[in-house]
Amino acid sequence: MPSSLTLHHRAGINSVVRRIHTCGSTARQSSARVAASGRTSPQNSSTDAYYRQRRTEWVIVGVAGSAAAFGTWYYWSNMRSRTSGTDTPVRNFSLSGRSSSFTIPSRSKDPAHPPYKVITPLTAEQVNARLRENERSTCVDRPPGACLVARYDTNTIASNFPIEDKHAEVIVERDRGIYEQRKSAHHTANKDTPIRGDLCFFTVMDGHGGDYTSTVLSRKLIAFVALELDKVFKETGEYAQMARSQISMTSSIWRTLFGGNTTRESHWLAAHALDGNPEIVKRALTKGFRGLDKEIITTPLELLKQYELNLASLPKSKTRDDTNSLSALAHSIWPSTIGNPKSTPFSTVSQSTAYENILPALSGSCALMVYVDSARWDLYVASTGDSRAVAGYWNERSGRWEVEALSVDQTGRNQDEVKRIQREHPIEEAPYVIQRGRVLGGLEPTRAFGDARYKWDEGTQKRIAEAFLPQGRVRMPPRGLKTPPYVTAEPVVEWRRIPGKMDSTVEGSSNYDSSSNAPSRELRFIIMASDGLWDLMSNEEAVSLVAGHLAGMRGSVRAADLQRMCFEPSKGADMQAGQSLASLESSSSSAPGSAERIVPHHPLLKSPNHMPAFTFEDDNLSTHLVRNALGGAARERVAGLLAIPSPESRRYRDDITVNVILFHNSSDSQVSPPASSDASPQGTDASSLTAKL
């Protein structure tokens, strides 16, 4: 409120106070006069004094009441004026069947703008359209045994605008076959026939600070890794010497053990080539990741070098007369493409084009890759950042599901990452390289592509800002930047041998069951997702949801019941998981109105604590996970969260990208595509379930 108006209000209050004091003095004087005159005329004087006193009392009461009313009005008027500024009051998120809207805090530079925004939840049709807009389901149509992957379902839900998450998938056939045969239901080829299994690449990218880096990764990351793996397969480059050393050693061992059978020897050598060595493949994946990040980070440096060479070639008179600062000179060397460009005889790249080329370095992105070698039954997971891959195994003997995290979140909350970064920098920096769980107090993931603010020194950042961003469109280096880089794109790579029910070649592994001559568990699926999903859902919840979906469940089910049936051991080793979950669905759906009794969670809670109930109504597995992460059977919560627009939505949920990869199992010959998502939640009855886990 303006100061003049405030002074006016204060003056008004002071005048009222003075009037009250004046009235009080007058009353005391009147009482004295009444007392004095009472001595001469008792009856008349007493009556007059009584009425005068009553009038005085009513005046005092009226003035005091007016002052109180005025003060109350002034207080609330002043408070409303203050709250319309920068201070945002806390407003509770409210969702109920009685109200069709709710409010959320909202900030605005306009003082007249209210400090909140009214949100109208989406209708059921709008929710389904929003959730299913980007869903895709892909069946891998390959000959039996050629590919271990049967199907993969993907979906993305945006919170940022534009969405900063990306994903990419590629499946290619091997150029070079192997003679190693595994006794499985799908690999039945002759032992002298090379197996040309498929190579499957799946990636999820979680960008931050824009979608520039994640977009580059979605286009180039698989290609960079494939290029490095091709060197391994062909044993060229640095891998040639490794191959020669391995061939020399293995040939000597073969001749010592088996004599001079050259055909069998060549088959044995092919089976033990470099691409079958997990350590060498992990090395290739790492080089592919680092190679792409090097390109992203060095591209601006190459442009800067070109700029400085052009600067040095300018005539001294031009440098002195036409420019008086490095920033101004940058305009002449990198002419703007907007308006009337100022051409120069040596300009090869416009300033705006140079700016576009450095954006992937200025923003950042996490990356997660799953690589499956179908011929060798090898699984590799490479992780840079905090996206996560989780595997769901079915254990036939115990009759329950098992969960395995195939990657570890690399953030400032991971003590292994904290210790690694502290080791890489001088000891005096150890106390502050990680602050509040973030790198130098700013970046949450400790490994990422791009994020040049944490990789370039301060001088380089200043030179690039002056050369390419003369308007100052770049963030300053983080405080405490002394010995960069503090962030790396080098991934943590994990390897697993994929167990199969009919596979007998993994004896000695943790998956092998010697009593039945078969592995004790079978890989059924892998869930890849950005942290937007894992902020809202645990590994166990995600695996149980996919397991229930594969069993053919529909409708709503209590979360505790689903967890119990998925992860507690069954009564018998030969228990049919599908039958168990079918009975669970029947008992859950018999509870009348169970879904309607669910109370929605406050959206500010990033991780709803054990949602009361899940819902099974989507055919796409990724959509199924996203819906349940946002609220599941609490339909009002899902409708409310999806209705919040960007950028306010970022306070309640992140971008979410999910890819669920289904593997062939011993009991199926092929996996059918999902049915239409238009089916109603009650479309499958418990008694008609045929899908078995």
XYZ file of C-alpha atoms in Angstrom:
693
model
C 0.000 0.000 0.000
C 1.393 3.487 -0.798
C 3.078 5.269 2.084
C 0.809 8.351 1.865
C -2.252 6.202 2.357
C -0.622 4.514 5.322
C 0.117 7.885 6.967
C -3.467 8.951 6.398
C -4.738 5.840 8.156
C -2.366 6.357 11.051
C -3.449 10.016 11.374
C -7.053 8.885 11.459
C -6.349 6.484 14.292
C -4.490 9.163 16.287
C -7.404 11.602 15.926
C -9.820 8.951 17.141
C -7.607 8.276 20.146
C -7.457 12.005 20.948
C -11.246 12.215 20.738
C -11.569 9.337 23.181
C -9.211 11.049 25.644
C -11.097 14.360 25.230
C -14.408 12.680 25.893
C -12.956 11.035 28.953
C -11.740 14.388 30.308
C -15.099 15.987 29.641
C -16.833 13.210 31.497
C -14.600 13.675 34.512
C -15.197 17.467 34.494
C -18.952 16.945 34.210
C -18.886 14.567 37.127
C -17.062 17.161 39.205
C -19.605 19.836 38.332
C -22.453 17.505 39.184
C -20.874 16.755 42.520
C -20.446 20.469 43.255
C -23.985 21.409 42.327
C -25.412 18.500 44.179
C -24.848 20.272 47.375
C -27.421 22.991 46.457
C -30.114 21.060 44.463
C -29.974 17.340 45.148
C -32.924 16.026 43.129
C -32.638 17.988 39.852
C -28.898 17.969 39.836
C -28.796 14.215 40.392
C -31.129 13.514 37.436
C -29.254 15.793 35.058
C -25.934 14.312 36.054
C -27.243 10.789 35.481
C -28.353 11.538 31.896
C -25.179 13.407 31.102
C -23.126 10.457 32.345
C -25.183 7.999 30.247
C -24.710 10.110 27.117
C -20.995 10.322 27.758
C -20.734 6.546 28.196
C -22.585 5.904 24.931
C -20.317 8.336 23.098
C -17.268 6.519 24.441
C -18.684 3.112 23.435
C -19.565 4.354 19.943
C -16.171 5.905 19.353
C -14.368 2.790 20.628
C -16.480 0.521 18.402
C -15.813 2.697 15.369
C -12.100 2.633 16.096
C -12.140 -1.169 16.399
C -14.047 -1.558 13.125
C -11.704 0.846 11.362
C -8.638 -0.996 12.700
C -9.982 -4.351 11.533
C -10.690 -2.981 8.060
C -7.237 -1.396 7.868
C -5.474 -4.604 8.969
C -7.109 -6.881 6.390
C -6.821 -4.279 3.645
C -3.110 -3.899 4.357
C -2.532 -7.674 4.511
C -4.199 -8.254 1.119
C -1.995 -5.589 -0.375
C 1.128 -7.272 0.955
C 0.211 -10.784 -0.185
C -0.324 -9.587 -3.744
C 3.423 -8.939 -3.994
C 6.285 -11.382 -3.900
C 5.205 -13.308 -0.807
C 3.065 -16.302 -1.773
C 0.710 -17.645 0.885
C 0.498 -21.373 1.403
C -2.712 -22.752 -0.067
C -3.781 -26.301 0.490
C -4.322 -28.554 -2.505
C -7.929 -29.669 -2.369
C -9.636 -32.425 -4.300
C -13.044 -33.811 -3.409
C -16.171 -35.069 -5.039
C -17.999 -31.949 -3.904
C -15.657 -29.525 -5.653
C -14.864 -29.383 -9.356
C -11.724 -27.272 -8.927
C -8.820 -26.596 -6.594
C -6.141 -23.976 -6.134
C -2.354 -24.123 -6.204
C 0.209 -21.424 -5.315
C 1.266 -19.351 -8.295
C 3.890 -16.654 -8.611
C 3.605 -13.677 -10.894
C 5.616 -10.519 -11.477
C 2.362 -8.608 -11.746
C 1.315 -7.421 -8.236
C -2.316 -7.418 -9.323
C -2.166 -11.117 -10.184
C -3.579 -13.355 -7.432
C -1.002 -15.525 -5.628
C -2.799 -18.707 -6.644
C -4.174 -20.435 -9.717
C -7.501 -22.233 -10.003
C -7.231 -25.669 -11.616
C -10.125 -27.658 -13.037
C -9.417 -31.413 -13.060
C -9.590 -33.253 -16.374
C -12.507 -35.468 -17.224
C -12.026 -39.241 -17.453
C -11.923 -39.015 -21.250
C -9.336 -36.234 -21.136
C -7.201 -38.213 -18.684
C -7.171 -41.251 -20.969
C -6.384 -39.130 -24.013
C -3.524 -37.400 -22.223
C -2.029 -40.611 -20.840
C -2.284 -42.498 -24.135
C -1.270 -39.721 -26.494
C 2.375 -40.831 -26.798
C 2.127 -44.530 -25.973
C 3.649 -47.013 -28.397
C 3.744 -50.811 -28.329
C 6.153 -52.665 -30.629
C 6.141 -56.412 -31.212
C 9.495 -57.727 -32.437
C 8.604 -59.800 -35.508
C 11.677 -61.995 -35.851
C 12.205 -65.717 -36.498
C 12.195 -67.957 -33.400
C 15.452 -67.659 -31.514
C 16.667 -64.603 -33.418
C 15.742 -62.087 -30.729
C 15.317 -62.486 -26.992
C 13.058 -59.418 -26.851
C 9.415 -60.129 -27.621
C 7.842 -56.685 -27.216
C 8.499 -53.267 -25.769
C 6.018 -50.601 -24.646
C 6.988 -46.926 -24.379
C 5.295 -43.753 -23.200
C 6.164 -40.192 -22.206
C 4.205 -37.663 -20.141
C 5.427 -34.071 -20.158
C 5.643 -31.706 -17.223
C 8.122 -29.241 -18.711
C 7.322 -27.426 -21.938
C 8.827 -28.608 -24.130
C 9.397 -32.026 -22.584
C 13.056 -32.624 -21.716
C 12.882 -36.445 -21.732
C 13.697 -38.458 -24.865
C 13.994 -42.120 -25.779
C 15.254 -44.215 -28.708
C 15.208 -47.901 -29.664
C 17.102 -49.820 -32.371
C 17.215 -53.567 -33.147
C 19.725 -54.840 -35.737
C 20.938 -58.245 -36.868
C 24.455 -59.409 -36.145
C 26.920 -59.130 -39.014
C 28.969 -61.974 -37.623
C 27.418 -65.183 -36.357
C 28.687 -67.384 -33.561
C 28.651 -71.146 -33.169
C 27.902 -71.188 -29.488
C 24.577 -72.950 -28.995
C 22.506 -72.697 -25.855
C 19.958 -75.366 -25.116
C 16.830 -73.292 -25.187
C 13.325 -73.527 -26.510
C 14.123 -70.974 -29.226
C 17.679 -71.803 -30.314
C 17.392 -75.124 -32.136
C 19.849 -74.566 -34.978
C 22.474 -77.136 -35.940
C 25.696 -76.787 -34.003
C 27.599 -76.113 -37.261
C 25.229 -73.287 -38.242
C 26.269 -69.847 -36.987
C 23.744 -68.024 -34.830
C 23.007 -64.504 -36.048
C 21.047 -63.217 -33.114
C 19.786 -59.652 -32.913
C 21.472 -56.791 -31.103
C 18.928 -54.679 -29.223
C 19.534 -51.115 -28.029
C 17.106 -49.239 -25.768
C 17.796 -45.761 -24.368
C 16.070 -43.273 -22.067
C 17.362 -39.716 -21.757
C 16.383 -37.291 -18.972
C 17.341 -33.734 -19.898
C 17.661 -30.691 -17.650
C 18.099 -27.023 -18.452
C 16.315 -27.574 -21.761
C 15.907 -30.415 -24.239
C 18.979 -29.636 -26.341
C 21.313 -32.276 -24.896
C 18.715 -35.035 -24.644
C 17.690 -34.419 -28.257
C 21.278 -34.913 -29.420
C 21.542 -38.097 -27.357
C 18.332 -39.506 -28.821
C 19.821 -39.113 -32.292
C 23.447 -40.036 -31.713
C 24.058 -42.118 -28.576
C 23.132 -45.510 -30.050
C 25.160 -44.718 -33.173
C 28.263 -43.822 -31.143
C 27.999 -47.051 -29.129
C 27.303 -49.136 -32.250
C 30.372 -47.666 -33.944
C 32.545 -48.705 -31.014
C 30.968 -52.170 -30.832
C 31.556 -52.615 -34.557
C 35.280 -52.248 -33.880
C 34.980 -54.979 -31.273
C 33.097 -57.304 -33.628
C 35.558 -56.688 -36.480
C 38.538 -56.568 -34.113
C 39.913 -53.341 -35.554
C 41.539 -50.287 -34.027
C 42.696 -50.711 -30.466
C 40.834 -54.032 -30.275
C 43.013 -55.652 -32.954
C 45.922 -56.182 -30.570
C 43.555 -57.554 -27.927
C 42.188 -60.018 -30.469
C 45.647 -61.165 -31.573
C 46.673 -61.778 -27.996
C 43.480 -63.698 -27.258
C 43.688 -65.797 -30.450
C 47.313 -66.705 -29.824
C 46.561 -67.859 -26.298
C 43.319 -69.723 -27.061
C 44.808 -71.481 -30.127
C 47.640 -72.836 -28.031
C 45.191 -74.076 -25.407
C 42.976 -75.685 -28.068
C 45.811 -77.555 -29.758
C 47.099 -78.752 -26.422
C 43.699 -80.104 -25.401
C 42.084 -81.250 -28.652
C 44.769 -81.616 -31.317
C 44.572 -80.103 -34.804
C 40.847 -80.102 -35.719
C 40.792 -76.748 -37.513
C 37.012 -76.641 -38.079
C 36.169 -77.174 -34.446
C 38.982 -74.818 -33.499
C 37.582 -72.012 -35.671
C 34.124 -72.538 -34.181
C 35.538 -72.446 -30.687
C 37.518 -69.289 -31.427
C 34.429 -67.610 -32.900
C 32.476 -68.470 -29.784
C 35.186 -66.882 -27.662
C 35.701 -63.739 -29.752
C 36.065 -60.290 -28.236
C 32.335 -59.554 -28.384
C 31.837 -62.424 -25.949
C 34.151 -60.844 -23.384
C 32.014 -58.745 -21.001
C 34.920 -56.535 -19.922
C 35.751 -55.580 -23.512
C 32.103 -54.887 -24.365
C 31.764 -52.758 -21.228
C 34.841 -50.848 -22.346
C 33.252 -50.224 -25.754
C 30.011 -48.955 -24.207
C 31.967 -46.597 -21.981
C 33.976 -45.258 -24.922
C 30.790 -44.653 -26.897
C 29.284 -42.604 -24.058
C 32.442 -40.611 -23.466
C 32.990 -40.054 -27.187
C 29.619 -38.410 -27.667
C 30.037 -36.193 -24.614
C 33.463 -35.174 -25.880
C 31.892 -34.081 -29.156
C 29.210 -32.101 -27.309
C 31.706 -30.352 -25.041
C 34.463 -29.705 -27.608
C 32.246 -28.361 -30.411
C 31.956 -24.913 -28.747
C 35.703 -24.962 -28.089
C 36.412 -25.594 -31.778
C 34.111 -22.732 -32.718
C 35.862 -20.551 -30.161
C 39.221 -21.463 -31.676
C 37.951 -20.504 -35.134
C 36.624 -17.247 -33.728
C 39.946 -16.356 -32.106
C 41.882 -17.203 -35.277
C 39.567 -14.922 -37.235
C 40.035 -12.277 -34.586
C 43.809 -12.478 -34.936
C 43.566 -12.117 -38.725
C 41.646 -8.841 -38.545
C 43.568 -5.691 -39.548
C 44.660 -3.735 -36.521
C 42.901 -0.625 -37.811
C 39.578 -2.496 -37.980
C 40.071 -3.882 -34.506
C 40.857 -0.426 -33.157
C 38.346 1.665 -35.088
C 35.272 -0.532 -35.499
C 35.252 -2.265 -32.132
C 36.023 -1.354 -28.595
C 35.267 -4.648 -26.842
C 35.517 -8.365 -27.415
C 31.742 -8.633 -27.244
C 31.227 -6.028 -29.959
C 33.905 -7.616 -32.125
C 32.094 -10.942 -31.868
C 29.225 -9.444 -33.864
C 31.514 -8.759 -36.784
C 33.115 -12.203 -36.741
C 29.852 -14.077 -36.108
C 27.329 -11.891 -37.975
C 23.731 -12.147 -36.877
C 21.342 -13.957 -39.207
C 18.429 -11.875 -37.958
C 17.643 -8.659 -39.804
C 20.431 -7.382 -42.035
C 23.494 -9.592 -41.561
C 26.827 -7.864 -41.641
C 28.997 -10.060 -43.854
C 32.742 -10.387 -43.523
C 35.216 -11.995 -45.951
C 36.133 -14.702 -43.431
C 32.822 -15.541 -41.753
C 31.914 -19.233 -42.136
C 29.312 -19.646 -39.400
C 26.643 -17.197 -38.305
C 26.479 -16.238 -34.660
C 23.034 -17.771 -34.257
C 24.249 -21.039 -35.806
C 27.189 -21.075 -33.421
C 24.796 -20.463 -30.547
C 22.652 -23.419 -31.624
C 25.738 -25.631 -31.690
C 26.741 -24.792 -28.134
C 23.276 -25.247 -26.594
C 23.765 -29.034 -26.083
C 26.866 -28.190 -24.042
C 25.092 -25.552 -21.954
C 22.142 -27.780 -21.037
C 22.542 -31.349 -19.773
C 21.069 -34.826 -19.775
C 21.238 -38.184 -18.034
C 21.255 -41.332 -20.172
C 20.358 -44.972 -19.606
C 21.060 -47.744 -22.133
C 20.064 -51.410 -22.166
C 21.998 -53.511 -24.702
C 20.945 -57.122 -25.377
C 23.093 -59.549 -27.390
C 20.555 -62.241 -28.306
C 23.129 -64.671 -29.732
C 25.204 -64.702 -26.559
C 22.332 -64.086 -24.113
C 24.224 -61.128 -22.676
C 22.597 -58.117 -21.032
C 24.433 -54.821 -20.471
C 23.079 -51.757 -18.673
C 25.011 -48.482 -18.969
C 23.886 -45.624 -16.724
C 24.944 -41.981 -16.622
C 22.828 -40.065 -14.100
C 19.710 -40.981 -12.151
C 17.491 -42.808 -14.628
C 16.994 -46.415 -13.551
C 16.571 -49.925 -14.951
C 14.815 -52.603 -12.872
C 14.443 -56.275 -13.806
C 11.547 -58.566 -12.966
C 12.440 -62.259 -12.588
C 9.989 -65.120 -12.141
C 11.260 -67.810 -9.762
C 9.496 -71.040 -10.671
C 10.570 -73.032 -7.629
C 9.554 -70.480 -5.009
C 6.529 -69.316 -6.977
C 7.240 -65.626 -6.538
C 8.641 -62.603 -8.319
C 12.111 -61.219 -7.665
C 13.251 -57.633 -8.184
C 16.747 -56.531 -9.174
C 17.905 -52.969 -9.727
C 20.255 -53.074 -12.724
C 21.546 -49.539 -12.167
C 22.310 -47.220 -9.265
C 21.171 -43.590 -9.109
C 24.235 -41.381 -9.468
C 23.435 -38.300 -7.430
C 24.918 -36.346 -4.557
C 22.950 -38.572 -2.183
C 24.934 -41.617 -3.321
C 27.870 -41.852 -0.916
C 29.970 -43.809 -3.415
C 29.609 -40.950 -5.872
C 30.423 -38.391 -3.192
C 33.641 -40.223 -2.308
C 34.577 -40.581 -5.985
C 34.239 -36.852 -6.644
C 36.135 -35.990 -3.473
C 39.008 -38.268 -4.551
C 39.191 -36.558 -7.946
C 39.772 -33.090 -6.473
C 42.187 -31.494 -3.990
C 41.516 -32.350 -0.379
C 40.703 -28.739 0.495
C 37.677 -28.930 -1.842
C 36.273 -32.061 -0.191
C 33.874 -30.215 2.168
C 32.014 -28.376 -0.593
C 32.260 -30.342 -3.875
C 28.903 -31.800 -2.821
C 26.570 -29.359 -1.065
C 23.009 -30.245 -0.052
C 23.228 -33.395 -2.165
C 24.235 -31.465 -5.312
C 27.475 -30.914 -7.214
C 28.825 -27.547 -6.010
C 25.338 -26.999 -4.596
C 23.689 -26.851 -8.028
C 23.519 -30.036 -10.120
C 21.778 -33.104 -8.687
C 23.164 -35.901 -10.937
C 26.895 -36.471 -10.500
C 27.238 -37.899 -14.016
C 25.698 -36.235 -17.055
C 26.198 -35.310 -20.687
C 26.700 -31.630 -21.409
C 26.566 -29.403 -18.309
C 29.677 -27.547 -19.466
C 29.347 -25.148 -16.512
C 30.813 -27.967 -14.419
C 33.402 -29.062 -17.022
C 34.939 -25.871 -18.432
C 37.186 -23.617 -16.397
C 35.986 -20.119 -15.567
C 38.172 -18.439 -18.190
C 36.835 -20.642 -20.989
C 33.259 -19.957 -19.951
C 33.907 -16.227 -20.016
C 35.488 -16.371 -23.485
C 32.618 -18.414 -24.911
C 30.053 -16.067 -23.381
C 31.722 -13.045 -24.950
C 32.168 -14.710 -28.335
C 28.792 -16.361 -28.771
C 26.510 -14.695 -26.257
C 27.157 -10.954 -26.413
C 23.801 -10.276 -24.775
C 24.832 -12.254 -21.704
C 22.470 -15.181 -22.325
C 24.497 -17.622 -20.240
C 24.626 -18.529 -16.575
C 27.671 -17.643 -14.565
C 30.040 -20.437 -13.470
C 28.974 -22.121 -10.220
C 30.517 -20.849 -7.007
C 33.458 -22.931 -5.877
C 34.533 -23.863 -9.424
C 38.308 -24.360 -9.104
C 39.452 -27.667 -10.611
C 36.936 -28.764 -13.275
C 35.584 -31.079 -14.484
C 33.319 -31.973 -11.573
C 30.840 -33.957 -13.700
C 31.546 -36.832 -16.092
C 29.494 -38.680 -18.702
C 31.351 -41.948 -18.098
C 28.683 -44.571 -17.388
C 28.572 -47.297 -14.788
C 28.128 -50.488 -16.840
C 26.645 -53.710 -15.452
C 26.625 -57.119 -17.162
C 24.256 -60.029 -16.601
C 23.959 -63.392 -18.320
C 20.276 -63.721 -19.204
C 18.917 -66.897 -17.627
C 16.285 -68.950 -19.422
C 14.127 -71.760 -18.136
C 15.549 -74.284 -20.634
C 19.086 -72.936 -20.507
C 21.718 -75.264 -19.071
C 24.872 -73.385 -19.928
C 25.048 -71.093 -16.927
C 25.915 -73.705 -14.333
C 27.722 -72.142 -11.432
C 25.897 -68.842 -11.716
C 23.604 -67.463 -9.045
C 20.601 -68.230 -11.243
C 21.365 -71.920 -11.647
C 19.481 -74.644 -9.791
C 21.533 -77.845 -9.806
C 18.688 -80.040 -8.537
C 16.511 -79.399 -11.589
C 19.325 -78.818 -14.116
C 17.779 -75.435 -14.946
C 18.107 -71.857 -13.757
C 16.038 -71.061 -10.693
C 14.683 -67.832 -12.135
C 13.793 -66.463 -15.548
C 14.064 -62.875 -16.767
C 10.609 -61.741 -17.862
C 10.924 -57.971 -18.256
C 13.011 -54.852 -17.662
C 11.556 -51.467 -16.715
C 13.564 -48.457 -17.911
C 12.411 -45.041 -16.718
C 13.542 -41.513 -15.996
C 13.516 -40.352 -12.390
C 10.063 -38.843 -12.900
C 8.629 -42.340 -12.413
C 10.962 -43.435 -9.609
C 10.207 -40.263 -7.624
C 6.638 -41.559 -7.329
C 7.049 -45.329 -7.257
C 9.362 -47.941 -5.724
C 11.066 -50.761 -7.617
C 8.808 -53.330 -5.964
C 5.638 -51.426 -6.818
C 6.642 -51.141 -10.468
C 7.515 -54.840 -10.806
C 4.311 -55.956 -9.082
C 2.239 -53.767 -11.410
C 3.815 -55.271 -14.529
C 3.529 -58.791 -13.077
C -0.162 -58.311 -12.348
C -0.726 -56.880 -15.814
C 0.945 -59.894 -17.445
C -1.388 -62.122 -15.418
C -4.345 -60.410 -17.094
C -5.652 -58.433 -14.139
C -8.313 -55.751 -14.592
C -10.036 -53.351 -12.246
C -8.595 -52.120 -8.943
C -6.559 -54.019 -6.378
C -5.236 -53.139 -2.960
C -1.523 -52.394 -3.154
C -0.698 -54.452 -0.069
C -2.466 -57.504 -1.499
C -0.661 -57.198 -4.817
C 2.713 -56.915 -3.101
C 1.990 -59.909 -0.899
C 0.957 -62.167 -3.756
C 3.901 -61.170 -5.954
C 6.761 -61.388 -3.488
C 5.774 -63.833 -0.751
C 6.706 -67.480 -1.459
C 3.869 -69.658 -2.691
C 2.677 -72.846 -1.060
C 4.039 -75.069 -3.832
C 6.848 -74.903 -6.327
C 4.482 -75.489 -9.230
C 1.972 -72.786 -8.258
C 0.559 -70.962 -11.242
C 1.149 -67.259 -10.710
C -1.680 -66.354 -13.021
C -4.177 -68.318 -10.934
C -2.994 -66.658 -7.730
C -3.332 -63.188 -9.157
C -6.686 -64.070 -10.657
C -8.023 -64.978 -7.238
C -6.513 -61.780 -5.875
C -8.376 -59.758 -8.497
C -11.604 -61.483 -7.602
C -11.228 -60.671 -3.907
C -10.186 -57.083 -4.591
C -13.008 -56.341 -6.971
C -15.532 -57.704 -4.478
C -14.916 -54.840 -2.090
C -17.685 -52.380 -2.987
C -16.639 -48.812 -3.520
C -13.027 -49.441 -2.543
C -11.714 -47.052 -5.156
C -14.167 -44.314 -4.208
C -13.011 -44.327 -0.573
C -9.451 -43.424 -1.511
C -8.335 -40.035 -0.230
C -6.062 -38.231 -2.733
C -2.551 -37.342 -1.646
C -1.270 -33.789 -1.535
C 0.568 -33.278 -4.858
C 3.519 -31.590 -3.185
C 4.481 -35.024 -1.850
C 6.870 -36.345 -4.469
C 6.464 -39.916 -3.295
C 2.984 -40.941 -2.145
C 3.510 -43.353 0.709
C 2.187 -46.725 -0.431
C -0.886 -45.824 -2.423
C -3.958 -47.663 -1.104
C -4.948 -49.160 -4.449
C -3.727 -49.665 -7.990
C -5.798 -49.798 -11.127
C -5.474 -52.104 -14.134
C -7.156 -50.495 -17.134
C -4.409 -49.773 -19.699
C -3.102 -52.260 -22.244
C 0.212 -50.472 -22.711
C 2.523 -51.424 -19.834
C 4.253 -48.036 -19.704
C 0.932 -46.188 -19.602
C -0.134 -48.590 -16.871
C 2.893 -47.612 -14.765
C 2.480 -43.881 -15.371
C -1.196 -43.883 -14.395
C -0.493 -45.708 -11.146
C 2.487 -43.483 -10.353
C 0.202 -40.446 -10.572
C -2.452 -41.911 -8.307
C -3.748 -45.210 -9.636
C -7.256 -45.909 -8.367
C -7.405 -42.388 -6.862
C -8.839 -41.031 -10.092
C -9.358 -37.493 -8.793
C -5.678 -37.219 -7.961
C -4.670 -38.370 -11.452
C -7.117 -35.933 -13.043
C -5.866 -33.092 -10.860
C -2.157 -33.649 -11.407
C -2.543 -33.924 -15.178
C -4.588 -30.705 -15.231
C -1.835 -28.567 -13.675
C -0.110 -26.708 -16.535
C 3.570 -26.006 -17.021
C 5.551 -24.508 -15.324
C 3.516 -24.985 -12.113
C 3.273 -28.731 -12.781
C 7.021 -29.082 -12.258
C 6.477 -28.491 -8.530
C 4.347 -31.628 -8.317
C 5.754 -34.018 -10.935
C 8.622 -34.315 -13.389
C 8.683 -35.430 -17.013
C 8.109 -39.191 -17.097
C 9.475 -41.564 -19.740
C 9.033 -45.334 -19.433
C 10.038 -48.320 -21.562
C 8.967 -51.827 -20.506
C 10.904 -54.542 -22.365
C 9.303 -57.996 -22.444
C 11.487 -61.064 -23.025
C 10.485 -64.374 -24.547
C 10.005 -67.027 -21.912
C 10.072 -70.786 -22.123
C 6.294 -71.149 -22.221
C 5.521 -68.911 -25.186
C 6.407 -68.896 -28.841
C 5.488 -65.284 -29.436
C 4.031 -62.327 -27.579
C 0.886 -60.774 -28.955
C 0.483 -57.025 -29.215
C -1.686 -55.395 -26.569
C -5.379 -55.106 -27.210
C -7.030 -51.781 -27.849
C -6.757 -49.370 -24.948
C -10.434 -48.565 -25.312
C -11.420 -51.670 -23.357
C -13.182 -50.956 -20.108
C -11.458 -51.707 -16.790
C -13.965 -54.473 -16.160
C -13.467 -56.028 -19.596
C -11.658 -59.117 -18.261
C -13.332 -61.299 -15.697
C -11.247 -63.211 -13.177
C -12.716 -66.526 -14.281
C -11.699 -65.929 -17.891
C -8.047 -65.107 -17.293
C -5.807 -67.159 -19.538
C -2.524 -65.272 -19.343
C -0.120 -67.089 -17.062
C 3.119 -65.753 -15.724
